[in-house]
mmCIF file of C-alpha atoms and ligand atoms in Angstrom:
data_model
loop_
_atom_site.group_PDB
_atom_site.id
_atom_site.type_symbol
_atom_site.label_atom_id
_atom_site.label_comp_id
_atom_site.label_asym_id
_atom_site.label_seq_id
_atom_site.Cartn_x
_atom_site.Cartn_y
_atom_site.Cartn_z
ATOM 1 C CA MET A 16 89.095 86.605 122.975
ATOM 2 C CA LYS A 17 89.340 89.993 124.674
ATOM 3 C CA ILE A 18 87.547 90.408 127.977
ATOM 4 C CA TRP A 19 86.745 93.770 129.570
ATOM 5 C CA LEU A 20 87.734 93.563 133.240
ATOM 6 C CA ASP A 21 87.666 96.514 135.593
ATOM 7 C CA GLY A 22 88.584 99.097 133.034
ATOM 8 C CA GLU A 23 90.907 97.131 130.794
ATOM 9 C CA LEU A 24 90.558 94.890 127.765
ATOM 10 C CA VAL A 25 92.635 91.843 128.554
ATOM 11 C CA GLU A 26 93.225 88.461 127.002
ATOM 12 C CA GLU A 27 90.936 85.692 128.245
ATOM 13 C CA SER A 28 93.857 83.952 129.983
ATOM 14 C CA ALA A 29 94.562 87.121 131.965
ATOM 15 C CA ALA A 30 90.921 87.765 132.889
ATOM 16 C CA LYS A 31 91.055 86.563 136.520
ATOM 17 C CA ILE A 32 89.189 87.477 139.653
ATOM 18 C CA SER A 33 90.056 86.798 143.282
ATOM 19 C CA VAL A 34 88.886 83.665 145.130
ATOM 20 C CA PHE A 35 87.799 86.176 147.810
ATOM 21 C CA ASP A 36 85.366 87.840 145.399
ATOM 22 C CA HIS A 37 81.908 87.768 146.993
ATOM 23 C CA GLY A 38 80.363 87.069 143.570
ATOM 24 C CA LEU A 39 82.030 83.683 143.747
ATOM 25 C CA LEU A 40 81.823 83.139 147.514
ATOM 26 C CA TYR A 41 78.168 84.125 147.959
ATOM 27 C CA GLY A 42 76.662 84.698 144.517
ATOM 28 C CA ASP A 43 76.667 88.337 145.601
ATOM 29 C CA GLY A 44 76.395 90.265 142.380
ATOM 30 C CA VAL A 45 74.211 90.961 139.355
ATOM 31 C CA PHE A 46 74.396 90.293 135.631
ATOM 32 C CA GLU A 47 72.901 90.905 132.237
ATOM 33 C CA GLY A 48 72.770 88.858 129.033
ATOM 34 C CA ILE A 49 72.603 91.062 125.934
ATOM 35 C CA ARG A 50 72.584 90.161 122.248
ATOM 36 C CA PHE A 51 74.038 91.955 119.264
ATOM 37 C CA TYR A 52 72.896 91.463 115.699
ATOM 38 C CA ASN A 53 74.370 92.828 112.486
ATOM 39 C CA GLY A 54 76.860 94.987 114.335
ATOM 40 C CA ARG A 55 74.266 96.528 116.595
ATOM 41 C CA VAL A 56 73.634 95.899 120.309
ATOM 42 C CA PHE A 57 69.925 95.180 120.836
ATOM 43 C CA ARG A 58 68.203 97.159 123.590
ATOM 44 C CA LEU A 59 71.527 98.099 125.212
ATOM 45 C CA GLU A 60 70.242 101.013 127.327
ATOM 46 C CA GLU A 61 67.312 98.948 128.631
ATOM 47 C CA HIS A 62 69.616 96.135 129.725
ATOM 48 C CA ILE A 63 71.998 98.519 131.449
ATOM 49 C CA LYS A 64 69.115 100.293 133.187
ATOM 50 C CA ARG A 65 67.869 96.925 134.497
ATOM 51 C CA LEU A 66 71.417 96.078 135.599
ATOM 52 C CA PHE A 67 71.555 99.281 137.650
ATOM 53 C CA GLU A 68 68.146 98.547 139.148
ATOM 54 C CA SER A 69 69.272 95.039 140.130
ATOM 55 C CA ALA A 70 72.406 96.608 141.733
ATOM 56 C CA ARG A 71 70.342 99.189 143.597
ATOM 57 C CA ALA A 72 68.018 96.480 144.928
ATOM 58 C CA ILE A 73 70.929 94.581 146.462
ATOM 59 C CA VAL A 74 72.669 97.743 147.786
ATOM 60 C CA LEU A 75 75.580 97.330 145.410
ATOM 61 C CA THR A 76 77.222 100.654 144.513
ATOM 62 C CA MET A 77 78.100 100.910 140.861
ATOM 63 C CA PRO A 78 81.364 102.844 140.421
ATOM 64 C CA TRP A 79 80.421 103.623 136.769
ATOM 65 C CA THR A 80 77.548 105.521 135.171
ATOM 66 C CA GLN A 81 75.012 103.820 132.859
ATOM 67 C CA GLU A 82 76.508 105.723 129.915
ATOM 68 C CA GLU A 83 79.971 104.464 130.754
ATOM 69 C CA VAL A 84 78.810 100.848 131.026
ATOM 70 C CA CYS A 85 77.044 101.134 127.629
ATOM 71 C CA ARG A 86 80.327 102.417 126.172
ATOM 72 C CA TYR A 87 82.351 99.579 127.703
ATOM 73 C CA VAL A 88 79.935 97.016 126.226
ATOM 74 C CA VAL A 89 80.320 98.518 122.752
ATOM 75 C CA GLU A 90 84.135 98.661 123.155
ATOM 76 C CA THR A 91 84.243 95.006 124.169
ATOM 77 C CA VAL A 92 82.232 93.870 121.157
ATOM 78 C CA ALA A 93 84.331 96.046 118.839
ATOM 79 C CA ALA A 94 87.590 94.639 120.225
ATOM 80 C CA ASN A 95 86.460 91.106 119.406
ATOM 81 C CA GLU A 96 85.448 91.950 115.837
ATOM 82 C CA ILE A 97 82.245 89.922 115.819
ATOM 83 C CA ASN A 98 78.958 91.091 114.307
ATOM 84 C CA ASP A 99 76.482 88.684 115.883
ATOM 85 C CA GLY A 100 76.688 87.225 119.363
ATOM 86 C CA TYR A 101 75.966 87.361 123.028
ATOM 87 C CA ILE A 102 77.329 89.588 125.766
ATOM 88 C CA ARG A 103 77.583 88.444 129.355
ATOM 89 C CA LEU A 104 78.095 91.368 131.716
ATOM 90 C CA VAL A 105 78.744 90.485 135.340
ATOM 91 C CA VAL A 106 79.080 92.815 138.305
ATOM 92 C CA THR A 107 80.293 91.279 141.555
ATOM 93 C CA ARG A 108 80.364 92.828 145.020
ATOM 94 C CA GLY A 109 84.165 92.634 144.755
ATOM 95 C CA SER A 110 86.826 91.204 146.939
ATOM 96 C CA GLY A 111 86.297 91.042 150.671
ATOM 97 C CA GLY A 112 87.034 88.832 153.596
ATOM 98 C CA LEU A 113 85.377 85.547 154.403
ATOM 99 C CA GLY A 114 82.023 86.283 155.993
ATOM 100 C CA LEU A 115 78.858 87.619 154.435
ATOM 101 C CA ASN A 116 79.275 91.302 155.284
ATOM 102 C CA PRO A 117 79.139 93.056 151.897
ATOM 103 C CA TYR A 118 80.325 96.333 153.453
ATOM 104 C CA LEU A 119 83.809 94.810 153.765
ATOM 105 C CA CYS A 120 84.087 94.637 149.975
ATOM 106 C CA LYS A 121 85.770 97.830 148.892
ATOM 107 C CA LYS A 122 84.755 98.118 145.251
ATOM 108 C CA ALA A 123 82.539 96.240 142.822
ATOM 109 C CA SER A 124 84.187 94.382 139.960
ATOM 110 C CA MET A 125 82.807 94.164 136.465
ATOM 111 C CA PHE A 126 83.676 91.956 133.531
ATOM 112 C CA ILE A 127 82.192 91.836 130.064
ATOM 113 C CA ILE A 128 82.404 88.824 127.716
ATOM 114 C CA ALA A 129 81.403 89.126 124.030
ATOM 115 C CA SER A 130 80.940 85.668 122.620
ATOM 116 C CA THR A 131 78.130 83.481 121.294
ATOM 117 C CA ILE A 132 75.388 81.421 122.968
ATOM 118 C CA SER A 133 73.029 78.680 121.772
ATOM 119 C CA LEU A 134 70.418 77.658 124.306
ATOM 120 C CA TYR A 135 68.535 75.092 122.216
ATOM 121 C CA PRO A 136 69.416 73.184 119.034
ATOM 122 C CA THR A 137 68.207 75.074 115.921
ATOM 123 C CA GLU A 138 65.717 72.396 114.867
ATOM 124 C CA HIS A 139 63.544 73.330 117.860
ATOM 125 C CA TYR A 140 63.128 76.861 116.501
ATOM 126 C CA GLU A 141 61.440 75.228 113.523
ATOM 127 C CA ASN A 142 59.642 72.331 115.199
ATOM 128 C CA GLY A 143 59.140 73.565 118.733
ATOM 129 C CA LEU A 144 60.292 72.422 122.164
ATOM 130 C CA SER A 145 58.865 69.819 124.530
ATOM 131 C CA VAL A 146 58.943 71.113 128.083
ATOM 132 C CA ILE A 147 58.028 69.824 131.514
ATOM 133 C CA THR A 148 56.829 71.384 134.765
ATOM 134 C CA CYS A 149 59.462 71.004 137.419
ATOM 135 C CA ALA A 150 59.221 70.614 141.216
ATOM 136 C CA THR A 151 61.701 73.431 141.902
ATOM 137 C CA ARG A 152 59.730 76.578 142.626
ATOM 138 C CA ARG A 153 60.519 80.140 141.618
ATOM 139 C CA PRO A 154 61.432 81.864 144.905
ATOM 140 C CA ALA A 155 58.985 84.264 146.536
ATOM 141 C CA PRO A 156 59.747 88.025 146.487
ATOM 142 C CA ALA A 157 60.552 87.924 150.202
ATOM 143 C CA ALA A 158 63.191 85.206 149.553
ATOM 144 C CA LEU A 159 65.326 85.865 146.507
ATOM 145 C CA MET A 160 63.730 88.880 144.777
ATOM 146 C CA PRO A 161 62.749 87.455 141.373
ATOM 147 C CA GLN A 162 63.214 90.823 139.652
ATOM 148 C CA VAL A 163 66.870 90.963 140.524
ATOM 149 C CA LYS A 164 69.125 89.317 137.950
ATOM 150 C CA SER A 165 71.515 88.171 140.628
ATOM 151 C CA LEU A 166 74.354 85.675 140.515
ATOM 152 C CA ASN A 167 72.171 83.231 142.535
ATOM 153 C CA TYR A 168 70.924 80.996 139.742
ATOM 154 C CA LEU A 169 71.154 77.702 141.602
ATOM 155 C CA ASN A 170 67.392 77.423 141.709
ATOM 156 C CA ASN A 171 67.208 77.794 137.949
ATOM 157 C CA VAL A 172 70.112 75.387 137.480
ATOM 158 C CA MET A 173 68.232 72.808 139.583
ATOM 159 C CA ALA A 174 65.109 73.347 137.441
ATOM 160 C CA LYS A 175 67.279 72.807 134.334
ATOM 161 C CA VAL A 176 68.608 69.562 135.867
ATOM 162 C CA GLU A 177 65.020 68.357 136.302
ATOM 163 C CA ALA A 178 64.219 69.171 132.679
ATOM 164 C CA ILE A 179 67.243 67.344 131.345
ATOM 165 C CA GLN A 180 66.668 64.318 133.620
ATOM 166 C CA ALA A 181 63.141 64.156 132.221
ATOM 167 C CA GLY A 182 64.424 64.198 128.645
ATOM 168 C CA ALA A 183 63.272 67.785 128.033
ATOM 169 C CA LEU A 184 65.311 70.897 127.321
ATOM 170 C CA GLU A 185 63.353 73.378 129.397
ATOM 171 C CA ALA A 186 61.227 73.458 132.539
ATOM 172 C CA VAL A 187 58.205 75.534 133.490
ATOM 173 C CA MET A 188 58.672 76.875 137.042
ATOM 174 C CA LEU A 189 55.694 77.619 139.286
ATOM 175 C CA ASN A 190 55.657 80.045 142.195
ATOM 176 C CA GLU A 191 54.876 79.012 145.777
ATOM 177 C CA GLN A 192 51.143 79.450 145.085
ATOM 178 C CA GLY A 193 51.277 77.110 142.110
ATOM 179 C CA TYR A 194 50.907 79.825 139.446
ATOM 180 C CA VAL A 195 53.124 79.763 136.393
ATOM 181 C CA ALA A 196 56.140 82.053 136.769
ATOM 182 C CA GLU A 197 58.518 81.390 133.871
ATOM 183 C CA CYS A 198 61.088 78.903 132.567
ATOM 184 C CA THR A 199 64.693 78.651 133.750
ATOM 185 C CA GLY A 200 65.842 81.575 131.611
ATOM 186 C CA ASP A 201 62.844 82.497 129.501
ATOM 187 C CA ASN A 202 59.476 84.164 129.843
ATOM 188 C CA ILE A 203 56.285 82.351 128.894
ATOM 189 C CA PHE A 204 53.548 83.399 126.431
ATOM 190 C CA ILE A 205 50.434 81.541 125.390
ATOM 191 C CA LEU A 206 47.691 82.301 122.909
ATOM 192 C CA ARG A 207 44.078 81.250 123.428
ATOM 193 C CA ASP A 208 41.108 82.231 121.303
ATOM 194 C CA GLY A 209 43.158 84.954 119.689
ATOM 195 C CA VAL A 210 44.340 86.616 122.916
ATOM 196 C CA MET A 211 47.915 86.410 124.126
ATOM 197 C CA TYR A 212 48.649 85.938 127.845
ATOM 198 C CA THR A 213 51.795 86.055 129.889
ATOM 199 C CA PRO A 214 52.341 85.580 133.660
ATOM 200 C CA LEU A 215 52.408 88.640 135.873
ATOM 201 C CA VAL A 216 55.779 89.939 137.028
ATOM 202 C CA SER A 217 54.296 89.719 140.539
ATOM 203 C CA ASP A 218 53.843 85.946 139.975
ATOM 204 C CA GLY A 219 57.629 85.641 139.642
ATOM 205 C CA ALA A 220 58.244 86.351 135.977
ATOM 206 C CA LEU A 221 61.347 88.397 135.232
ATOM 207 C CA ASP A 222 60.486 91.688 133.580
ATOM 208 C CA GLY A 223 62.302 90.411 130.501
ATOM 209 C CA ILE A 224 63.556 92.746 127.819
ATOM 210 C CA THR A 225 62.358 90.276 125.151
ATOM 211 C CA ARG A 226 59.033 90.058 126.994
ATOM 212 C CA ARG A 227 58.759 93.852 126.637
ATOM 213 C CA VAL A 228 59.526 93.539 122.926
ATOM 214 C CA ILE A 229 56.641 91.051 122.579
ATOM 215 C CA PHE A 230 54.262 93.659 124.033
ATOM 216 C CA GLU A 231 55.498 96.190 121.486
ATOM 217 C CA LEU A 232 55.156 93.715 118.636
ATOM 218 C CA ALA A 233 51.656 92.711 119.795
ATOM 219 C CA ALA A 234 50.568 96.359 119.557
ATOM 220 C CA LYS A 235 52.107 96.611 116.116
ATOM 221 C CA LEU A 236 50.620 93.313 114.870
ATOM 222 C CA GLY A 237 47.190 94.035 116.361
ATOM 223 C CA VAL A 238 47.194 91.139 118.818
ATOM 224 C CA LYS A 239 45.468 91.651 122.172
ATOM 225 C CA ILE A 240 47.856 90.871 125.035
ATOM 226 C CA GLU A 241 47.270 90.580 128.755
ATOM 227 C CA GLU A 242 49.315 89.889 131.866
ATOM 228 C CA ARG A 243 47.551 87.563 134.288
ATOM 229 C CA SER A 244 48.008 84.708 136.714
ATOM 230 C CA LEU A 245 48.193 81.461 134.747
ATOM 231 C CA THR A 246 47.953 77.842 135.900
ATOM 232 C CA ARG A 247 49.311 74.717 134.233
ATOM 233 C CA TYR A 248 45.765 74.135 132.947
ATOM 234 C CA ASP A 249 45.937 77.379 130.987
ATOM 235 C CA LEU A 250 49.132 76.210 129.339
ATOM 236 C CA PHE A 251 47.742 72.705 128.596
ATOM 237 C CA VAL A 252 44.734 74.091 126.739
ATOM 238 C CA ALA A 253 46.556 76.916 124.969
ATOM 239 C CA ASP A 254 46.306 77.134 121.166
ATOM 240 C CA GLU A 255 49.894 78.320 121.000
ATOM 241 C CA PHE A 256 52.793 78.560 123.400
ATOM 242 C CA PHE A 257 56.208 80.147 123.119
ATOM 243 C CA LEU A 258 59.159 81.279 125.224
ATOM 244 C CA THR A 259 61.185 84.467 125.007
ATOM 245 C CA GLY A 260 64.568 85.568 126.295
ATOM 246 C CA THR A 261 67.700 87.303 125.127
ATOM 247 C CA ALA A 262 69.570 84.003 124.839
ATOM 248 C CA ALA A 263 66.540 81.937 123.727
ATOM 249 C CA GLU A 264 65.081 84.666 121.448
ATOM 250 C CA VAL A 265 61.526 83.494 120.541
ATOM 251 C CA ILE A 266 61.024 79.720 120.484
ATOM 252 C CA PRO A 267 57.793 77.710 120.050
ATOM 253 C CA VAL A 268 56.670 75.089 122.624
ATOM 254 C CA VAL A 269 54.657 72.163 121.250
ATOM 255 C CA SER A 270 54.284 69.944 124.282
ATOM 256 C CA LEU A 271 54.070 70.351 128.044
ATOM 257 C CA ASP A 272 54.131 67.368 130.427
ATOM 258 C CA CYS A 273 53.114 65.007 127.593
ATOM 259 C CA ARG A 274 50.113 67.184 126.598
ATOM 260 C CA THR A 275 50.281 68.332 122.973
ATOM 261 C CA ILE A 276 49.869 72.089 122.575
ATOM 262 C CA GLY A 277 47.469 73.039 119.772
ATOM 263 C CA ASP A 278 48.093 70.700 116.839
ATOM 264 C CA GLY A 279 51.615 69.913 117.980
ATOM 265 C CA THR A 280 53.340 72.294 115.558
ATOM 266 C CA PRO A 281 54.391 75.957 116.051
ATOM 267 C CA GLY A 282 51.270 78.124 115.671
ATOM 268 C CA PRO A 283 50.712 80.818 113.048
ATOM 269 C CA GLN A 284 50.852 83.751 115.517
ATOM 270 C CA THR A 285 54.037 82.347 117.048
ATOM 271 C CA LYS A 286 55.584 82.275 113.579
ATOM 272 C CA ARG A 287 54.521 85.866 112.982
ATOM 273 C CA PHE A 288 56.090 86.992 116.248
ATOM 274 C CA ILE A 289 59.304 85.101 115.498
ATOM 275 C CA ALA A 290 59.549 86.793 112.084
ATOM 276 C CA ALA A 291 58.726 90.233 113.525
ATOM 277 C CA PHE A 292 61.242 89.769 116.322
ATOM 278 C CA LYS A 293 63.996 88.761 113.847
ATOM 279 C CA GLU A 294 63.315 91.772 111.674
ATOM 280 C CA LEU A 295 63.389 94.186 114.626
ATOM 281 C CA ALA A 296 66.554 92.662 116.102
ATOM 282 C CA ALA A 297 68.347 92.801 112.721
ATOM 283 C CA SER A 298 67.454 96.413 112.045
ATOM 284 C CA THR A 299 67.653 98.282 115.367
ATOM 285 C CA GLY A 300 70.150 98.778 118.199
ATOM 286 C CA THR A 301 73.247 100.694 119.256
ATOM 287 C CA PRO A 302 75.896 100.590 116.492
ATOM 288 C CA ILE A 303 79.170 98.968 117.518
ATOM 289 C CA ASP A 304 81.428 101.438 115.616
HETATM 290 N N1 LIG B 2 63.857 84.787 133.082
HETATM 291 C C1 LIG B 2 65.072 84.597 133.667
HETATM 292 C C2 LIG B 2 65.143 83.962 134.997
HETATM 293 C C3 LIG B 2 66.204 85.077 133.003
HETATM 294 O O1 LIG B 2 67.396 84.911 133.580
HETATM 295 C C4 LIG B 2 64.809 85.807 131.157
HETATM 296 C C5 LIG B 2 63.730 85.354 131.881
HETATM 297 C C6 LIG B 2 64.579 86.503 129.882
HETATM 298 O O2 LIG B 2 64.804 87.886 130.012
HETATM 299 P P1 LIG B 2 65.402 88.791 128.840
HETATM 300 O O3 LIG B 2 65.540 90.135 129.441
HETATM 301 O O4 LIG B 2 66.677 88.171 128.423
HETATM 302 O O5 LIG B 2 64.408 88.766 127.740
HETATM 303 C C7 LIG B 2 66.111 85.649 131.726
HETATM 304 C C8 LIG B 2 67.295 86.095 130.944
HETATM 305 C C9 LIG B 2 72.753 83.248 130.270
HETATM 306 C C10 LIG B 2 71.283 83.370 130.341
HETATM 307 O O6 LIG B 2 73.248 82.159 130.388
HETATM 308 C C11 LIG B 2 70.629 84.462 130.825
HETATM 309 C C12 LIG B 2 69.239 84.540 130.830
HETATM 310 C C13 LIG B 2 68.533 83.495 130.365
HETATM 311 C C14 LIG B 2 69.212 82.392 129.867
HETATM 312 C C15 LIG B 2 70.591 82.299 129.847
HETATM 313 O O7 LIG B 2 73.413 84.273 130.114
HETATM 314 N N2 LIG B 2 68.588 85.630 131.362
#
């Protein structure tokens, strides 16, 4: 496997970063997860724009332009000769001394991995997931800005631990006020009486790229969609429930905290959105050539 690291495509065994890198020492950095389908990178420019916004929010100077980063992503995928897969792009603050001061790090580092990812076993895409609500809260905007895709995912990792310990594969995370934010790496959508709802970004949902795609598809499919504060009750009584994310794609949820959602099988609108998402992902994007 070829890894893009600070301007060079190197073998995986040579892709090394310093133990003094602040990404490792302090989780000081940002990342993106991007998918490619059929030799095309899905929503590449949107991902890179969000990456630059995350970097700006944490005062991390990007030594490359957005156009350059898009080109490096395409080059990395091309060098690995794969048509379908997952890109992990990580920008760290770079190497500095011990001590938090980010201004002592001279230059950001970036690496790009083009590989594959499978978040949930395939049978759950057909039959749906059972999820739980976890005790770990999504941090407030004044703590760890939820809009920043930073390298601080410990909170989400702890939520994932809770899910797995409870025999589930995913956890619903609430914000400090008790409103639904999102899952550990996916946005939440429900359908009730024909209307689709998703938590507000201001309630701690990431402004997910797949979430944005669902809004576009809802307009195309004639489904009314609204952002609003949601409680666990809203999820319990939903007719349909699904999750979205670059890694997760679109996956139905059929049970939450032992309450059956709808009739316990993936709902008809969910299936429509899954099909529409697949079609869009397979037919659009930045060509790898
Ligand atoms: N919420 C969080 C906290 C995320 O990290 C999403 C929602 C979905 O957003 P997108 O833009 O992908 O539709 C994410 C996405 C990984 C990995 O291991 C990354 C994410 C999710 C799961 C796994 O690379 N990020």
